[in-house]
Short mmCIF file of C-alpha atoms and ligand atoms in Angstrom, two decimals:
data_model
loop_
_atom_site.label_atom_id
_atom_site.label_comp_id
_atom_site.label_asym_id
_atom_site.label_seq_id
_atom_site.Cartn_x
_atom_site.Cartn_y
_atom_site.Cartn_z
CA MET A 1 -2.59 19.08 -6.42
CA THR A 2 -6.04 20.39 -7.42
CA LEU A 3 -7.58 22.39 -4.63
CA GLU A 4 -11.20 23.39 -4.37
CA LEU A 5 -12.53 25.83 -1.80
CA ASP A 6 -14.68 23.08 -0.27
CA ASP A 7 -11.61 20.89 0.40
CA LEU A 8 -10.26 23.64 2.64
CA ARG A 9 -13.21 24.03 5.00
CA VAL A 10 -12.50 22.82 8.51
CA ARG A 11 -14.95 20.84 10.62
CA THR A 12 -16.79 22.39 13.53
CA LEU A 13 -18.55 20.47 16.28
CA GLY A 14 -21.46 22.91 16.34
CA GLU A 15 -22.64 26.43 16.94
CA CYS A 16 -20.53 28.60 19.24
CA ARG A 17 -22.87 29.75 22.01
CA TYR A 18 -20.65 30.65 24.95
CA ASP A 19 -19.12 34.06 25.44
CA SER A 20 -15.44 34.16 24.66
CA PRO A 21 -13.06 35.91 27.07
CA PHE A 22 -11.83 37.78 23.99
CA ALA A 23 -15.23 39.11 22.88
CA GLU A 24 -14.61 42.66 24.01
CA MET A 25 -11.13 42.85 22.53
CA LEU A 26 -12.47 41.64 19.17
CA ALA A 27 -15.51 43.91 18.97
CA SER A 28 -13.88 46.65 16.92
CA LYS A 29 -11.33 44.59 14.98
CA ARG A 30 -11.34 44.56 11.20
CA THR A 31 -9.12 42.84 8.65
CA SER A 32 -5.88 44.78 8.14
CA PRO A 33 -2.39 43.96 6.84
CA HIS A 34 -1.71 42.59 10.33
CA TYR A 35 -4.97 40.95 11.31
CA VAL A 36 -7.56 38.75 9.65
CA HIS A 37 -11.13 38.98 10.91
CA GLU A 38 -12.69 35.67 11.95
CA ASP A 39 -15.21 35.90 9.11
CA ASP A 40 -12.56 36.65 6.51
CA ARG A 41 -10.40 34.08 4.72
CA VAL A 42 -6.77 33.90 3.62
CA LEU A 43 -5.97 33.08 0.00
CA VAL A 44 -3.97 29.93 -0.66
CA ASP A 45 -2.26 31.22 -3.80
CA ASP A 46 -0.18 34.35 -4.06
CA THR A 47 0.63 34.93 -7.70
CA VAL A 48 -1.46 36.69 -10.29
CA SER A 49 -0.97 33.94 -12.86
CA VAL A 50 -2.19 31.17 -10.56
CA LEU A 51 -5.15 33.20 -9.33
CA LEU A 52 -6.16 34.04 -12.89
CA GLY A 53 -5.64 30.41 -13.88
CA ARG A 54 -8.19 29.28 -11.30
CA GLY A 55 -10.84 30.93 -13.44
CA VAL A 56 -13.35 31.34 -10.59
CA PRO A 57 -14.84 34.40 -8.87
CA ILE A 58 -12.82 35.80 -5.94
CA ASP A 59 -15.12 34.32 -3.31
CA ARG A 60 -14.64 30.84 -4.84
CA LEU A 61 -10.84 31.00 -4.86
CA PRO A 62 -9.13 28.43 -2.60
CA SER A 63 -8.89 30.09 0.81
CA LEU A 64 -8.35 29.21 4.45
CA GLU A 65 -10.18 30.08 7.65
CA ALA A 66 -8.30 32.60 9.76
CA ALA A 67 -7.03 31.34 13.11
CA GLY A 68 -7.35 33.38 16.28
CA PRO A 69 -9.83 34.09 19.06
CA ARG A 70 -13.56 34.05 18.36
CA ARG A 71 -16.29 36.25 19.83
CA LYS A 72 -18.19 33.12 20.87
CA VAL A 73 -16.85 29.65 21.69
CA TYR A 74 -18.29 26.15 21.47
CA PHE A 75 -17.17 24.74 24.81
CA ASP A 76 -18.19 26.23 28.14
CA PRO A 77 -14.71 27.14 29.44
CA ALA A 78 -15.60 26.57 33.10
CA THR A 79 -16.39 22.88 32.53
CA THR A 80 -13.89 22.15 29.75
CA ASN A 81 -11.22 19.46 30.17
CA VAL A 82 -8.24 19.45 27.86
CA GLY A 83 -5.55 16.89 26.93
CA ILE A 84 -2.13 17.46 25.40
CA VAL A 85 0.12 14.87 23.76
CA THR A 86 3.47 15.18 21.95
CA CYS A 87 4.38 12.40 19.48
CA GLY A 88 7.15 11.43 17.08
CA GLY A 89 10.73 12.70 16.89
CA LEU A 90 11.86 15.59 19.06
CA CYS A 91 11.81 19.12 17.74
CA PRO A 92 12.98 22.37 19.33
CA GLY A 93 9.97 24.25 20.69
CA LEU A 94 7.79 21.37 21.88
CA ASN A 95 7.94 22.70 25.42
CA ASP A 96 7.13 26.22 24.22
CA VAL A 97 3.96 24.93 22.56
CA ILE A 98 2.90 22.97 25.66
CA ARG A 99 3.57 26.01 27.82
CA GLY A 100 1.69 28.35 25.48
CA ILE A 101 -1.34 26.07 25.42
CA VAL A 102 -1.43 25.70 29.21
CA GLN A 103 -0.95 29.42 29.83
CA GLU A 104 -3.65 30.45 27.37
CA LEU A 105 -6.16 27.92 28.69
CA THR A 106 -5.42 28.82 32.30
CA GLU A 107 -5.06 32.57 32.21
CA HIS A 108 -7.74 33.44 29.68
CA TYR A 109 -10.23 30.58 29.36
CA HIS A 110 -9.94 29.34 32.96
CA VAL A 111 -10.72 25.79 31.88
CA ALA A 112 -11.44 23.10 34.47
CA HIS A 113 -8.53 20.67 33.91
CA ILE A 114 -5.54 20.24 31.61
CA TYR A 115 -4.04 16.76 31.37
CA GLY A 116 -0.72 15.81 29.81
CA PHE A 117 -0.35 12.32 28.35
CA ARG A 118 3.09 10.80 28.81
CA ASN A 119 5.24 9.48 25.96
CA GLY A 120 3.07 10.13 22.95
CA TYR A 121 0.04 8.09 22.03
CA ALA A 122 1.34 5.32 24.30
CA GLY A 123 0.25 7.55 27.19
CA LEU A 124 -3.37 7.26 26.09
CA THR A 125 -3.41 3.48 26.25
CA GLU A 126 -4.87 1.53 29.11
CA GLN A 127 -1.45 0.42 30.29
CA HIS A 128 -0.23 3.99 30.86
CA ARG A 129 -3.40 5.74 31.99
CA GLU A 130 -2.18 6.18 35.54
CA ARG A 131 0.82 8.19 34.25
CA VAL A 132 -1.37 11.09 33.11
CA VAL A 133 -0.22 14.37 34.69
CA GLU A 134 -2.27 17.44 35.48
CA LEU A 135 -0.72 20.58 33.98
CA ASP A 136 -0.92 24.03 35.52
CA LEU A 137 1.07 27.25 35.35
CA HIS A 138 3.56 25.98 37.88
CA ALA A 139 4.21 22.78 35.90
CA VAL A 140 5.09 24.70 32.75
CA ARG A 141 6.84 27.72 34.27
CA ASP A 142 10.39 27.40 32.89
CA ILE A 143 10.02 24.50 30.50
CA ASN A 144 10.71 26.63 27.43
CA ASN A 145 14.33 26.86 28.54
CA ASP A 146 14.78 23.15 27.87
CA GLY A 147 14.87 21.06 24.73
CA GLY A 148 12.73 17.95 24.35
CA THR A 149 9.24 17.72 25.77
CA ILE A 150 8.24 17.49 29.43
CA LEU A 151 5.57 15.02 28.37
CA GLY A 152 7.96 12.69 26.56
CA SER A 153 7.25 11.26 23.14
CA SER A 154 7.20 7.94 21.30
CA ARG A 155 6.75 6.20 17.99
CA GLY A 156 4.67 3.06 17.46
CA ASP A 157 1.08 2.05 16.92
CA GLN A 158 -1.75 2.29 19.42
CA ASP A 159 -5.38 1.25 19.24
CA PRO A 160 -7.67 4.26 18.61
CA GLY A 161 -10.51 2.59 20.54
CA GLU A 162 -8.38 2.27 23.64
CA MET A 163 -7.17 5.86 23.31
CA VAL A 164 -10.69 7.23 22.98
CA ASP A 165 -11.71 5.23 26.07
CA THR A 166 -9.02 7.18 27.92
CA LEU A 167 -10.33 10.50 26.64
CA VAL A 168 -13.85 9.55 27.70
CA GLY A 169 -12.65 8.36 31.11
CA LEU A 170 -11.05 11.73 31.83
CA GLY A 171 -13.94 13.69 30.32
CA ILE A 172 -11.65 15.32 27.75
CA ASP A 173 -13.37 17.87 25.50
CA VAL A 174 -10.37 19.02 23.47
CA LEU A 175 -7.22 17.04 22.62
CA PHE A 176 -4.17 18.87 21.31
CA VAL A 177 -1.81 16.67 19.29
CA ILE A 178 1.64 18.16 18.73
CA GLY A 179 3.28 15.96 16.13
CA GLY A 180 4.31 15.27 12.58
CA ASP A 181 2.70 13.51 9.65
CA GLY A 182 2.47 10.19 11.51
CA SER A 183 0.88 11.84 14.53
CA MET A 184 -1.67 13.59 12.35
CA ARG A 185 -2.57 10.25 10.72
CA GLY A 186 -3.02 8.90 14.22
CA ALA A 187 -5.14 11.92 15.18
CA MET A 188 -7.41 11.34 12.18
CA LYS A 189 -7.99 7.78 13.35
CA LEU A 190 -8.94 9.21 16.74
CA THR A 191 -11.48 11.60 15.23
CA LYS A 192 -12.94 8.75 13.19
CA GLU A 193 -13.40 6.72 16.36
CA ILE A 194 -14.81 9.76 18.18
CA ASP A 195 -17.30 10.29 15.35
CA SER A 196 -18.34 6.67 15.23
CA ARG A 197 -19.24 6.88 18.91
CA GLY A 198 -21.07 10.21 18.45
CA LEU A 199 -18.79 11.95 20.98
CA ASP A 200 -18.30 15.68 21.35
CA ILE A 201 -14.49 15.80 21.46
CA ALA A 202 -12.40 18.20 19.39
CA VAL A 203 -8.98 17.13 18.10
CA VAL A 204 -6.64 19.95 17.08
CA GLY A 205 -3.15 19.43 15.67
CA VAL A 206 -0.04 21.57 15.93
CA PRO A 207 2.35 20.42 13.16
CA LYS A 208 5.83 19.51 14.33
CA THR A 209 8.84 18.55 12.19
CA ILE A 210 12.45 19.60 12.08
CA ASP A 211 12.54 18.29 8.50
CA ASN A 212 10.06 21.01 7.43
CA ASP A 213 8.38 18.34 5.32
CA LEU A 214 4.74 19.15 6.11
CA PRO A 215 2.77 20.98 3.42
CA PHE A 216 0.50 24.01 3.85
CA THR A 217 2.71 25.60 6.41
CA ASP A 218 5.49 28.15 6.22
CA GLN A 219 8.63 26.75 7.79
CA SER A 220 7.57 24.55 10.69
CA PHE A 221 8.47 25.50 14.26
CA GLY A 222 11.88 24.28 15.42
CA PHE A 223 13.22 24.15 11.88
CA GLN A 224 15.07 27.42 12.22
CA THR A 225 16.67 26.37 15.50
CA ALA A 226 17.63 23.00 14.03
CA PHE A 227 19.35 24.36 10.94
CA ALA A 228 21.09 27.04 13.01
CA GLN A 229 22.58 24.23 15.14
CA ALA A 230 23.61 22.41 11.99
CA THR A 231 25.61 25.40 10.73
CA GLU A 232 28.00 25.01 13.68
CA PHE A 233 28.98 21.55 12.46
CA ILE A 234 29.52 22.75 8.91
CA ALA A 235 31.72 25.54 10.20
CA SER A 236 33.79 22.99 12.14
CA VAL A 237 34.48 20.71 9.19
CA PHE A 238 35.24 23.76 7.05
CA VAL A 239 37.98 24.87 9.45
CA GLU A 240 39.33 21.32 9.69
CA SER A 241 39.30 20.80 5.94
CA GLN A 242 41.15 24.07 5.38
CA ALA A 243 43.95 23.10 7.72
CA ALA A 244 44.52 19.69 6.20
CA GLU A 245 46.10 18.59 2.94
CA ASN A 246 43.34 17.52 0.56
CA GLY A 247 40.89 18.26 3.38
CA VAL A 248 37.42 16.82 2.90
CA GLY A 249 34.68 17.88 5.30
CA ILE A 250 31.40 15.97 5.26
CA VAL A 251 28.36 16.74 7.41
CA LYS A 252 25.32 14.49 7.34
CA LEU A 253 22.14 16.19 8.49
CA MET A 254 18.64 14.98 9.29
CA GLY A 255 16.02 15.15 6.59
CA ARG A 256 14.44 11.86 5.61
CA HIS A 257 12.68 12.89 2.46
CA SER A 258 13.26 16.62 2.36
CA GLY A 259 16.56 18.46 2.21
CA PHE A 260 15.50 21.75 3.77
CA ILE A 261 17.83 21.49 6.77
CA ALA A 262 20.79 20.74 4.47
CA CYS A 263 19.94 23.63 2.12
CA TYR A 264 19.38 26.25 4.82
CA ALA A 265 22.34 25.20 6.95
CA ALA A 266 24.57 25.25 3.86
CA LEU A 267 23.30 28.65 2.74
CA SER A 268 23.62 30.11 6.21
CA ASN A 269 27.42 30.24 6.39
CA ASN A 270 28.09 29.47 2.74
CA ASP A 271 31.02 27.15 3.51
CA ALA A 272 29.59 24.18 1.62
CA ASP A 273 30.78 23.35 -1.88
CA PHE A 274 28.31 20.55 -2.48
CA VAL A 275 24.83 20.00 -1.07
CA LEU A 276 23.20 16.64 -1.67
CA ILE A 277 19.49 16.22 -0.94
CA PRO A 278 16.85 13.51 -1.48
CA GLU A 279 14.97 15.59 -4.04
CA VAL A 280 17.91 15.79 -6.46
CA PRO A 281 19.28 12.35 -7.41
CA PHE A 282 22.97 12.08 -8.22
CA VAL A 283 25.48 9.58 -9.59
CA LEU A 284 28.97 9.02 -8.21
CA ASP A 285 30.85 7.91 -11.30
CA GLY A 286 31.60 9.43 -14.69
CA PRO A 287 32.98 12.84 -15.64
CA ASN A 288 29.87 14.55 -14.25
CA GLY A 289 29.49 12.40 -11.17
CA VAL A 290 30.03 13.57 -7.60
CA LEU A 291 33.45 11.87 -7.30
CA ALA A 292 34.94 13.63 -10.33
CA ARG A 293 33.43 16.97 -9.33
CA VAL A 294 34.77 16.74 -5.81
CA GLU A 295 38.18 15.70 -7.15
CA ASP A 296 38.18 18.74 -9.41
CA HIS A 297 37.32 20.99 -6.48
CA VAL A 298 40.10 19.54 -4.32
CA ARG A 299 42.61 19.99 -7.15
CA ARG A 300 41.65 23.64 -7.56
CA HIS A 301 41.11 24.64 -3.92
CA GLY A 302 42.97 22.07 -1.85
CA GLN A 303 39.87 21.25 0.18
CA VAL A 304 36.13 20.68 -0.08
CA VAL A 305 33.01 20.64 2.13
CA LEU A 306 29.96 18.49 1.44
CA VAL A 307 26.63 18.72 3.23
CA VAL A 308 24.43 15.70 2.75
CA ALA A 309 20.86 15.14 3.89
CA GLU A 310 20.36 11.69 5.39
CA GLY A 311 17.73 10.78 2.78
CA ALA A 312 19.92 11.75 -0.19
CA GLY A 313 21.23 9.16 -2.63
CA GLN A 314 19.33 6.28 -1.07
CA GLU A 315 19.05 4.74 -4.54
CA LEU A 316 22.84 4.19 -4.44
CA LEU A 317 22.70 2.12 -1.28
CA GLU A 318 21.92 -1.53 -0.77
CA GLU A 319 18.18 -1.85 -0.15
CA GLU A 320 18.34 -5.41 1.04
CA GLY A 321 16.96 -5.87 4.51
CA ARG A 322 15.72 -2.27 4.76
CA THR A 323 13.46 -2.14 7.82
CA THR A 324 10.94 0.27 9.29
CA ASP A 325 10.76 1.89 12.70
CA ALA A 326 7.90 1.36 15.15
CA SER A 327 5.77 3.97 13.36
CA GLY A 328 6.31 2.45 9.94
CA ASN A 329 8.91 4.98 8.76
CA THR A 330 11.54 3.38 6.51
CA LYS A 331 14.97 3.18 8.11
CA LEU A 332 17.49 4.79 5.81
CA GLY A 333 20.88 3.57 4.66
CA ASP A 334 23.86 5.64 5.84
CA ILE A 335 24.68 7.88 2.91
CA GLY A 336 27.19 9.86 4.98
CA LEU A 337 29.50 6.94 5.72
CA PHE A 338 29.02 5.65 2.18
CA LEU A 339 30.20 8.96 0.71
CA LYS A 340 33.09 9.11 3.15
CA GLN A 341 34.28 5.71 2.00
CA LYS A 342 33.77 6.36 -1.73
CA LEU A 343 35.49 9.75 -1.63
CA THR A 344 38.43 8.39 0.35
CA GLU A 345 38.89 5.55 -2.16
CA HIS A 346 38.53 7.81 -5.18
CA LEU A 347 40.79 10.64 -4.03
CA THR A 348 43.45 8.19 -2.91
CA ALA A 349 43.29 6.44 -6.29
CA VAL A 350 43.79 9.71 -8.20
CA GLY A 351 46.78 10.73 -6.09
CA LEU A 352 45.04 13.11 -3.69
CA PRO A 353 44.98 11.09 -0.47
CA PRO A 354 42.48 13.03 1.62
CA THR A 355 42.16 13.95 5.27
CA VAL A 356 38.46 13.36 5.85
CA ARG A 357 36.55 15.06 8.67
CA TYR A 358 33.15 13.48 8.96
CA LEU A 359 30.42 14.71 11.32
CA ASP A 360 26.93 13.32 11.86
CA PRO A 361 25.37 15.70 14.37
CA SER A 362 22.23 13.57 14.33
CA TYR A 363 20.09 14.34 17.42
CA ALA A 364 22.29 17.28 18.43
CA ILE A 365 20.39 19.59 16.10
CA ARG A 366 16.90 18.73 17.34
CA SER A 367 17.31 18.18 21.07
CA VAL A 368 18.07 21.80 21.95
CA ALA A 369 15.71 24.50 23.22
CA ALA A 370 14.05 26.69 20.61
CA ASN A 371 15.77 29.95 19.68
CA ALA A 372 13.95 33.23 20.27
CA TYR A 373 12.39 33.29 16.82
CA ASP A 374 11.02 29.75 17.13
CA SER A 375 9.78 30.44 20.66
CA VAL A 376 7.67 33.32 19.39
CA TYR A 377 6.36 31.15 16.59
CA CYS A 378 5.53 28.33 19.05
CA VAL A 379 3.61 30.50 21.46
CA ARG A 380 1.56 31.99 18.64
CA LEU A 381 0.75 28.53 17.26
CA ALA A 382 -0.22 27.47 20.78
CA HIS A 383 -2.61 30.39 21.13
CA ALA A 384 -4.12 29.67 17.72
CA ALA A 385 -4.59 25.99 18.63
CA VAL A 386 -6.36 26.88 21.88
CA HIS A 387 -8.73 29.29 20.15
CA ALA A 388 -9.50 26.68 17.49
CA GLY A 389 -10.22 23.98 20.06
CA MET A 390 -12.37 26.20 22.26
CA ALA A 391 -14.34 27.23 19.16
CA GLY A 392 -15.08 23.55 18.48
CA ARG A 393 -12.86 23.12 15.44
CA THR A 394 -11.91 19.49 15.05
CA ASP A 395 -9.91 17.34 12.61
CA THR A 396 -8.13 20.66 12.20
CA VAL A 397 -4.51 21.78 12.23
CA VAL A 398 -3.28 25.30 12.96
CA VAL A 399 -0.57 26.51 10.62
CA ARG A 400 1.09 29.71 9.47
CA TRP A 401 0.58 30.19 5.79
CA ARG A 402 2.15 33.15 4.04
CA ARG A 403 2.64 34.74 7.47
CA ARG A 404 -1.03 34.46 8.50
CA PHE A 405 -2.18 31.95 11.10
CA VAL A 406 -4.95 29.79 9.64
CA HIS A 407 -6.89 26.54 10.08
CA ILE A 408 -6.60 23.67 7.65
CA PRO A 409 -8.32 20.27 7.57
CA MET A 410 -6.04 17.62 9.08
CA SER A 411 -6.24 15.46 5.96
CA LEU A 412 -4.40 18.15 3.99
CA ILE A 413 -1.32 18.13 6.18
CA THR A 414 -0.81 14.45 5.38
CA SER A 415 -1.87 14.74 1.74
CA HIS A 416 1.65 15.11 0.45
CA ARG A 417 5.15 15.99 1.53
CA ASN A 418 6.74 19.40 1.45
CA GLN A 419 10.00 19.03 -0.47
CA VAL A 420 12.69 21.22 -1.93
CA ASP A 421 11.63 21.92 -5.49
CA PRO A 422 14.59 21.32 -7.85
CA ASP A 423 13.01 23.97 -10.08
CA GLY A 424 12.31 26.36 -7.23
CA ASP A 425 14.20 29.38 -6.00
CA LEU A 426 15.63 27.75 -2.84
CA TRP A 427 17.53 25.13 -4.83
CA MET A 428 18.61 27.86 -7.26
CA SER A 429 20.07 29.77 -4.29
CA VAL A 430 21.96 26.64 -3.25
CA LEU A 431 23.36 26.21 -6.75
CA GLU A 432 24.34 29.88 -6.83
CA ALA A 433 26.00 29.77 -3.42
CA THR A 434 27.90 26.50 -3.87
CA GLY A 435 28.69 26.67 -7.57
CA GLN A 436 27.91 22.96 -7.83
CA PRO A 437 26.47 21.69 -11.11
CA ALA A 438 22.69 21.61 -11.50
CA SER A 439 22.89 17.86 -11.95
CA PHE A 440 25.39 15.07 -11.47
CA SER A 441 24.42 12.94 -14.41
CA ALA A 442 26.38 10.05 -15.87
N1 ADP B 1 -0.81 5.76 9.62
C1 ADP B 1 -0.90 5.91 10.94
N2 ADP B 1 -2.04 5.61 11.58
C2 ADP B 1 -2.15 5.77 12.91
N3 ADP B 1 -1.16 6.20 13.71
C3 ADP B 1 0.00 6.52 13.13
C4 ADP B 1 0.19 6.39 11.72
N4 ADP B 1 1.46 6.78 11.44
C5 ADP B 1 2.02 7.12 12.61
N5 ADP B 1 1.15 6.97 13.63
C6 ADP B 1 1.42 7.19 15.04
O1 ADP B 1 1.77 8.55 15.30
C7 ADP B 1 2.86 8.61 16.24
C8 ADP B 1 3.99 9.44 15.67
O2 ADP B 1 4.31 9.02 14.34
P1 ADP B 1 5.78 9.12 13.78
O3 ADP B 1 5.72 8.77 12.34
O4 ADP B 1 6.69 8.32 14.64
O5 ADP B 1 6.22 10.61 14.02
P2 ADP B 1 5.73 12.01 13.39
O6 ADP B 1 4.39 12.29 13.92
O7 ADP B 1 6.75 12.95 13.87
O8 ADP B 1 5.75 11.82 11.91
C9 ADP B 1 3.26 7.19 16.53
O9 ADP B 1 2.73 6.78 17.77
C10 ADP B 1 2.65 6.40 15.40
O10 ADP B 1 2.28 5.10 15.74
O1 FBP B 2 13.90 9.75 16.20
P1 FBP B 2 14.34 8.63 15.34
O2 FBP B 2 13.38 7.49 15.45
O3 FBP B 2 15.76 8.24 15.53
O4 FBP B 2 14.19 9.12 13.86
C1 FBP B 2 15.00 10.10 13.29
C2 FBP B 2 14.17 10.89 12.32
O5 FBP B 2 13.38 11.80 13.01
C3 FBP B 2 13.42 13.07 12.39
O6 FBP B 2 14.24 13.91 13.19
C4 FBP B 2 12.07 13.70 12.31
O7 FBP B 2 11.11 12.79 11.91
P2 FBP B 2 9.60 12.91 12.42
O8 FBP B 2 9.18 14.31 12.09
O9 FBP B 2 8.85 11.88 11.67
O10 FBP B 2 9.60 12.70 13.87
C5 FBP B 2 14.08 12.81 11.04
O11 FBP B 2 14.78 13.90 10.56
C6 FBP B 2 14.97 11.66 11.36
O12 FBP B 2 15.23 10.89 10.25
MG1 MG B 3 7.12 11.88 10.29
#
């Protein structure tokens, strides 16, 4: 993707004229290895060859606005009303982000009101307006100890006009959308509607995905918790497969289009012998196909463990009648059960009748509370989102990029998908750890 500096500038509603509660704390701060000044920018690229290849002066290199508190803010905190909505699939840490936003807005900015919309964008429609809840410190006190989201979530389409009517009705100045690629597409439709009506409402996104499939962000919040959960299931089938004759352990993990959860969970305890992900197509048959390779492994070791991402090998499954969910996401075929059946048939046919242990942890990896690492990440993203919103940034997402918190235009987060690069070092680590072939070609 070609990136120009101007594509990376975020939108601002106007000049920041109100004193920020952080003004004094910021007065003497300068950029350091651990802090980026609000007037400084963070480089997108981090290798000498790419930077040289850009062929532009340093101040024209693609760079991102630093996140964090400003000395002045756009909205008058005392009269500011804020809305929060969580949309899409669950992800560990949603409650931590809600809590962080509410605490920051209450304890530092002392804003007028914070409203939570129930069940995703549905909560902004006319039908559900009366279900809006007011959020305060009491409402969010312990919520980080629980998985899910106290606000609820949903998939499915809503009318931007109706949603903006709700924002106007409540006098919302800043809306925080915690969600994935679909939610950010929805948020962009909201800002378009807000613009067309000439309204002064900021929309700030906090990217959420256990799949880690959003670009321009280091690993997304909740991802680490999710893959840590997944490792438990791999460990279980490993033990089971070891105890059985011709033991075959298969774990299917979430990851529609990106195999990050499968790769990290497999690397974590290094029990997996094969990792199958959407980014690396494979064939079943032939001397180099998955069936023959697994057979070979069982012959040599007496057992085998496969970790498969749910979006892997979709090209091998019947596409007829493939439907979409309420948000328009394609419903996938079940590659886990397909592999279970094919491996059972094949190993039986070659005289190695297997004992198959198949686990599909499904929602069990994403419905838990965030671990300590993710909780820290969530609260820092929450703070960054609040500062961005109060400073009048809109159509903007807060992300961590190369360990710095920055702002990016919302359109970039939906511009493409973050995927495991078959030529990158993560996949190389998987190949090194498993010993599986680089490709399963016919
Ligand atoms: N292209 C789109 N335009 C407008 N709204 C969208 C779009 N895609 C998704 N949404 C809305 O965003 C919400 C969450 O989207 P979804 O794809 O389910 O989850 P996620 O945000 O986690 O990717 C849903 O209410 C959905 O209708
Ligand atoms: O929640 P649903 O509708 O069952 O969808 C499951 C999907 O949600 C995810 O957990 C995350 O997807 P989103 O980020 O789009 O919400 C996928 O890994 C999984 O395929
Ligand atoms: Mg999505």
